[in-house]
Amino acid sequence: MAGLEIRELEAFLALADELHFGRAGERLYLSQSRVSQLLRSLEGRIGARLVDRTSRRVRLTPLGERFLTGLRPAYEALSATVDGARSEAREVGGRLRIGFQGTVDALLMTAITAFQQRHPGCVTEIVEVPFADPFGAVRRGDVDTAIVLMPVAEPDLVLGPVFSRQRQTVALSVRHPLARRASVDAAELDAAPLIAAGPPAPAYWREAHAPTSSPGPAVSTLQEGLTLVAAGRGGMLLCRPTAAYHGRGDVVFVPVEGVPDSVLGMVWHRDGETERVRAFAREVAANTRDRSGDRG
């Protein structure tokens, strides 16, 4: 198989069907001389003649007949495999696995619903992505795309639509001195322990979600973090929709001034981009564009 050219095989198959260099060339959109050149190259690789040609007729040699018998089903199987992969990459059907961090907010649900209505042949699955591993599910192929908290600076991932800008809150124990405040500012949090995601989340991502000079415990899940918050081990930054979804009686959520808003982004692996992913990205962009700057 070393150095084998698919065009040589196609020229031989067309010639075997047509038994005429001109018609074989027309079928392949090649000149007659190019078909002859491809055949000579193939025969050179094999080391024997596959076709006898005279001024009056073209016919396969006995070796050419045997070669044709083995080649045609193999070529058809290869073509079917390529066509199937092309169809899967271009068509919006099958299954789309969508990962998410925190909670599936109204904007994302609107995009998912619009995608399902536009592409009823594609089944969507929604899978939670671990708080401390925002990019792992995409890299492993567990999901086709994921909605994760920004920032994203991963060279092997594509960052698609960015949306759902939300004000930050800090989760605090009801016994915390700041728990009764209407709001707190970034300076007040700087010296306070903030609970953050642990590895494998990259350091820049962990620091963005716990910007403090006194880091608190590292956790793997939001529930672990909120449990430590309730126990008075530190505070935890969460966007407003996630705070509302995870409300509990022993934790309060106080708005924070002076920290960047929480923002979501859609990511997928550079090697895993399909038409399903692209179509979903278009729906996310279309259904979040006008409201992405709403801090609520």
Coordinates of C-alpha atoms in Angstrom, one line a residue:
M1 CA 0.0 0.0 0.0
A2 CA 3.0 2.3 0.3
G3 CA 2.6 5.3 -2.0
L4 CA -0.7 4.0 -3.5
E5 CA -2.7 6.7 -5.2
I6 CA -6.5 6.5 -5.0
R7 CA -6.7 8.3 -8.4
E8 CA -4.8 5.4 -10.0
L9 CA -7.3 2.9 -8.7
E10 CA -10.2 5.0 -9.9
A11 CA -8.7 5.2 -13.4
F12 CA -8.3 1.4 -13.4
L13 CA -11.9 0.8 -12.3
A14 CA -13.3 3.3 -14.9
L15 CA -11.2 1.7 -17.6
A16 CA -12.4 -1.8 -16.5
D17 CA -16.0 -0.7 -16.9
E18 CA -15.6 1.3 -20.1
L19 CA -12.8 -0.7 -21.9
H20 CA -12.1 2.6 -23.6
F21 CA -9.5 5.3 -22.6
G22 CA -11.6 8.2 -23.9
R23 CA -14.8 7.2 -22.2
A24 CA -12.9 6.4 -19.0
G25 CA -11.4 9.9 -19.1
E26 CA -14.8 11.5 -19.7
R27 CA -16.2 9.7 -16.7
L28 CA -13.4 10.9 -14.4
Y29 CA -13.2 14.4 -16.1
L30 CA -9.6 13.6 -17.1
S31 CA -7.9 13.6 -20.5
Q32 CA -7.3 10.3 -22.2
S33 CA -3.5 10.7 -21.8
R34 CA -3.9 11.3 -18.1
V35 CA -5.9 8.0 -17.7
S36 CA -3.1 6.2 -19.6
Q37 CA -0.5 7.8 -17.3
L38 CA -2.3 6.8 -14.2
L39 CA -2.7 3.2 -15.5
R40 CA 1.1 3.0 -16.3
S41 CA 1.9 4.3 -12.8
L42 CA -0.4 1.7 -11.2
E43 CA 1.1 -1.1 -13.3
G44 CA 4.5 0.1 -12.3
R45 CA 3.7 -0.2 -8.6
I46 CA 2.3 -3.7 -9.1
G47 CA 5.0 -4.9 -11.5
A48 CA 2.9 -6.3 -14.2
R49 CA 0.4 -5.3 -16.9
L50 CA -3.2 -5.1 -15.9
V51 CA -4.6 -4.0 -19.3
D52 CA -3.8 -5.1 -22.8
R53 CA -4.4 -2.3 -25.3
T54 CA -4.2 -2.3 -29.0
S55 CA -5.4 0.2 -31.7
R56 CA -8.7 -1.7 -31.8
R57 CA -9.5 -2.9 -28.4
V58 CA -8.8 -2.6 -24.6
R59 CA -9.2 -5.6 -22.4
L60 CA -8.0 -6.7 -18.9
T61 CA -5.2 -9.2 -18.5
P62 CA -5.9 -12.3 -16.4
L63 CA -4.1 -10.5 -13.5
G64 CA -6.2 -7.4 -14.2
E65 CA -9.3 -9.5 -13.9
R66 CA -8.2 -10.9 -10.6
F67 CA -7.1 -7.5 -9.4
L68 CA -10.5 -6.1 -10.3
T69 CA -12.3 -8.8 -8.4
G70 CA -10.5 -8.0 -5.2
L71 CA -10.4 -4.2 -5.7
R72 CA -14.0 -3.3 -6.5
P73 CA -15.6 -4.4 -3.2
A74 CA -12.7 -2.9 -1.2
Y75 CA -13.0 0.4 -3.1
E76 CA -16.8 0.5 -2.6
A77 CA -16.4 -0.2 1.1
L78 CA -13.9 2.6 1.3
S79 CA -16.1 5.0 -0.6
A80 CA -19.1 4.2 1.6
T81 CA -17.0 4.9 4.7
V82 CA -15.9 8.2 3.4
D83 CA -19.4 9.1 2.3
G84 CA -20.8 8.1 5.7
A85 CA -18.3 10.3 7.6
R86 CA -19.0 13.2 5.2
S87 CA -22.7 12.9 5.7
E88 CA -22.3 12.7 9.5
A89 CA -20.1 15.8 9.5
R90 CA -22.5 17.8 7.2
E91 CA -25.9 16.7 8.3
V92 CA -27.7 17.8 11.5
G93 CA -28.9 14.5 12.7
G94 CA -28.0 11.9 15.2
R95 CA -27.2 13.0 18.7
L96 CA -25.7 16.2 20.2
R97 CA -24.3 15.9 23.7
I98 CA -24.3 19.3 25.4
G99 CA -22.3 19.8 28.7
F100 CA -23.0 22.7 31.1
Q101 CA -21.6 24.1 34.3
G102 CA -23.7 25.4 37.2
T103 CA -27.2 25.5 35.8
V104 CA -29.0 25.5 32.5
D105 CA -30.4 29.0 32.5
A106 CA -33.3 30.4 30.5
L107 CA -31.1 31.7 27.6
L108 CA -29.5 28.3 27.1
M109 CA -32.9 26.4 27.3
T110 CA -34.3 28.8 24.7
A111 CA -31.4 28.0 22.4
I112 CA -31.7 24.2 23.0
T113 CA -35.5 24.4 22.3
A114 CA -34.9 26.4 19.1
F115 CA -32.3 23.9 17.9
Q116 CA -34.6 20.9 18.5
Q117 CA -37.4 22.6 16.6
R118 CA -35.2 23.5 13.7
H119 CA -33.5 20.0 13.6
P120 CA -36.0 17.4 14.8
G121 CA -33.8 14.6 13.5
C122 CA -31.1 15.5 16.1
V123 CA -31.6 14.3 19.6
T124 CA -30.0 16.5 22.3
E125 CA -28.6 15.2 25.6
I126 CA -27.7 17.6 28.4
V127 CA -24.9 16.6 30.7
E128 CA -23.6 18.4 33.8
V129 CA -19.9 19.3 33.6
P130 CA -17.9 19.1 36.9
F131 CA -17.2 22.5 38.4
A132 CA -13.5 21.7 38.8
D133 CA -13.1 20.2 35.3
P134 CA -14.7 22.6 32.8
F135 CA -12.9 21.4 29.7
G136 CA -12.2 17.7 30.4
A137 CA -15.6 16.3 29.1
V138 CA -15.0 18.0 25.7
R139 CA -11.4 16.7 25.5
R140 CA -12.4 13.2 26.4
G141 CA -15.3 13.2 23.9
D142 CA -17.9 12.7 26.6
V143 CA -19.8 15.7 25.2
D144 CA -19.7 17.3 21.8
T145 CA -19.8 20.8 23.2
A146 CA -20.0 22.5 26.6
I147 CA -21.3 25.7 28.1
V148 CA -18.7 26.8 30.6
L149 CA -17.8 29.8 32.7
M150 CA -15.3 32.2 31.1
P151 CA -12.4 32.7 30.7
V152 CA -11.3 30.2 28.1
A153 CA -7.7 30.1 26.9
E154 CA -7.3 26.6 25.6
P155 CA -5.4 26.2 22.3
D156 CA -7.1 22.9 21.4
L157 CA -10.6 24.2 22.0
V158 CA -12.7 26.5 19.9
L159 CA -14.6 29.3 21.7
G160 CA -17.9 29.9 20.1
P161 CA -20.7 32.3 21.3
V162 CA -20.1 34.2 24.5
F163 CA -23.3 35.2 26.4
S164 CA -25.3 35.4 29.6
R165 CA -23.4 38.2 31.3
Q166 CA -24.6 38.2 34.9
R167 CA -23.8 40.0 38.1
Q168 CA -21.7 38.1 40.6
T169 CA -22.8 37.2 44.1
V170 CA -20.9 35.8 47.0
A171 CA -22.3 32.8 48.8
L172 CA -21.8 33.2 52.6
S173 CA -22.9 31.4 55.7
V174 CA -25.9 33.0 57.4
R175 CA -23.6 33.5 60.4
H176 CA -21.0 35.5 58.4
P177 CA -20.5 39.1 59.4
L178 CA -21.3 40.3 55.8
A179 CA -24.4 38.1 55.5
R180 CA -26.8 40.9 56.2
R181 CA -25.3 43.4 53.8
A182 CA -27.2 44.6 50.8
S183 CA -23.9 44.3 48.8
V184 CA -20.2 44.0 49.3
D185 CA -17.3 45.3 47.3
A186 CA -14.2 43.5 45.9
A187 CA -11.9 45.1 48.5
E188 CA -13.9 43.5 51.3
L189 CA -13.5 40.1 49.7
D190 CA -9.8 40.4 48.9
A191 CA -8.7 39.4 52.3
A192 CA -11.5 36.9 52.8
P193 CA -11.0 33.2 52.1
L194 CA -12.9 32.3 48.8
I195 CA -13.6 28.7 48.0
A196 CA -12.4 27.8 44.5
A197 CA -12.3 24.9 42.1
G198 CA -9.4 22.6 42.4
P199 CA -7.4 20.9 39.6
P200 CA -7.8 19.8 36.9
A201 CA -9.2 23.3 36.2
P202 CA -6.3 25.4 34.9
A203 CA -4.8 27.9 37.3
Y204 CA -5.9 31.0 35.3
W205 CA -9.5 29.8 35.4
R206 CA -9.4 29.0 39.2
E207 CA -8.0 32.4 40.0
A208 CA -10.6 34.2 37.9
H209 CA -13.4 32.6 40.0
A210 CA -11.7 33.2 43.4
P211 CA -9.8 36.5 43.1
T212 CA -8.4 36.8 46.6
S213 CA -5.2 37.0 48.4
S214 CA -6.4 34.5 51.0
P215 CA -7.5 31.4 49.1
G216 CA -9.9 29.1 50.8
P217 CA -10.4 25.3 50.3
A218 CA -10.4 23.8 46.8
V219 CA -13.5 21.8 45.8
S220 CA -14.6 19.6 42.9
T221 CA -18.3 20.4 42.8
L222 CA -20.6 23.3 43.5
Q223 CA -22.3 21.2 46.2
E224 CA -19.0 20.7 48.0
G225 CA -18.4 24.4 47.8
L226 CA -21.8 25.3 49.2
T227 CA -21.4 22.8 52.0
L228 CA -18.1 24.4 53.0
V229 CA -19.8 27.9 52.8
A230 CA -22.6 26.7 55.1
A231 CA -19.9 25.4 57.5
G232 CA -18.3 28.9 57.6
R233 CA -15.1 27.8 55.8
G234 CA -15.2 30.7 53.3
G235 CA -17.3 32.4 50.6
M236 CA -17.9 31.4 47.0
L237 CA -18.5 33.6 43.9
L238 CA -21.5 32.5 41.9
C239 CA -23.5 34.2 39.2
R240 CA -27.0 35.2 40.1
P241 CA -28.9 32.4 38.2
T242 CA -26.7 29.7 39.8
A243 CA -27.2 31.3 43.2
A244 CA -30.9 31.3 42.8
Y245 CA -31.0 27.7 41.6
H246 CA -28.8 26.5 44.5
G247 CA -30.6 28.5 47.2
R248 CA -30.6 27.0 50.7
G249 CA -31.6 28.1 54.2
D250 CA -28.1 28.2 55.7
V251 CA -26.5 30.2 52.9
V252 CA -27.1 33.7 51.7
F253 CA -26.1 35.3 48.4
V254 CA -24.9 38.9 48.5
P255 CA -24.2 40.9 45.4
V256 CA -20.6 41.9 44.8
E257 CA -19.5 45.3 43.4
G258 CA -16.2 45.8 41.6
V259 CA -15.6 42.3 40.2
P260 CA -16.1 41.2 36.6
D261 CA -19.5 39.9 35.6
S262 CA -19.9 36.1 35.2
V263 CA -20.0 35.2 31.5
L264 CA -20.7 31.9 29.7
G265 CA -19.0 30.6 26.6
M266 CA -19.7 27.6 24.3
V267 CA -16.6 25.5 23.5
W268 CA -15.8 22.4 21.5
H269 CA -12.7 20.6 20.4
R270 CA -11.0 21.6 17.2
D271 CA -11.0 18.0 16.0
G272 CA -14.6 17.5 16.9
E273 CA -16.4 20.2 15.0
T274 CA -19.4 18.9 13.1
E275 CA -22.4 20.5 11.4
R276 CA -24.4 19.6 14.5
V277 CA -22.0 21.6 16.7
R278 CA -22.0 24.5 14.2
A279 CA -25.8 24.5 13.9
F280 CA -26.1 24.6 17.7
A281 CA -23.6 27.4 18.0
R282 CA -25.7 29.4 15.5
E283 CA -28.8 28.9 17.7
V284 CA -27.0 29.9 20.8
A285 CA -25.7 33.1 19.1
A286 CA -29.1 33.9 17.7
N287 CA -31.0 33.4 20.9
T288 CA -28.6 35.1 23.2
R289 CA -27.3 38.0 21.1
D290 CA -29.7 40.7 22.2
R291 CA -29.6 39.8 25.9
S292 CA -25.9 38.9 26.4
G293 CA -25.2 42.2 28.1
D294 CA -28.1 42.1 30.5
R295 CA -26.8 42.1 34.1
G296 CA -30.4 41.8 35.5

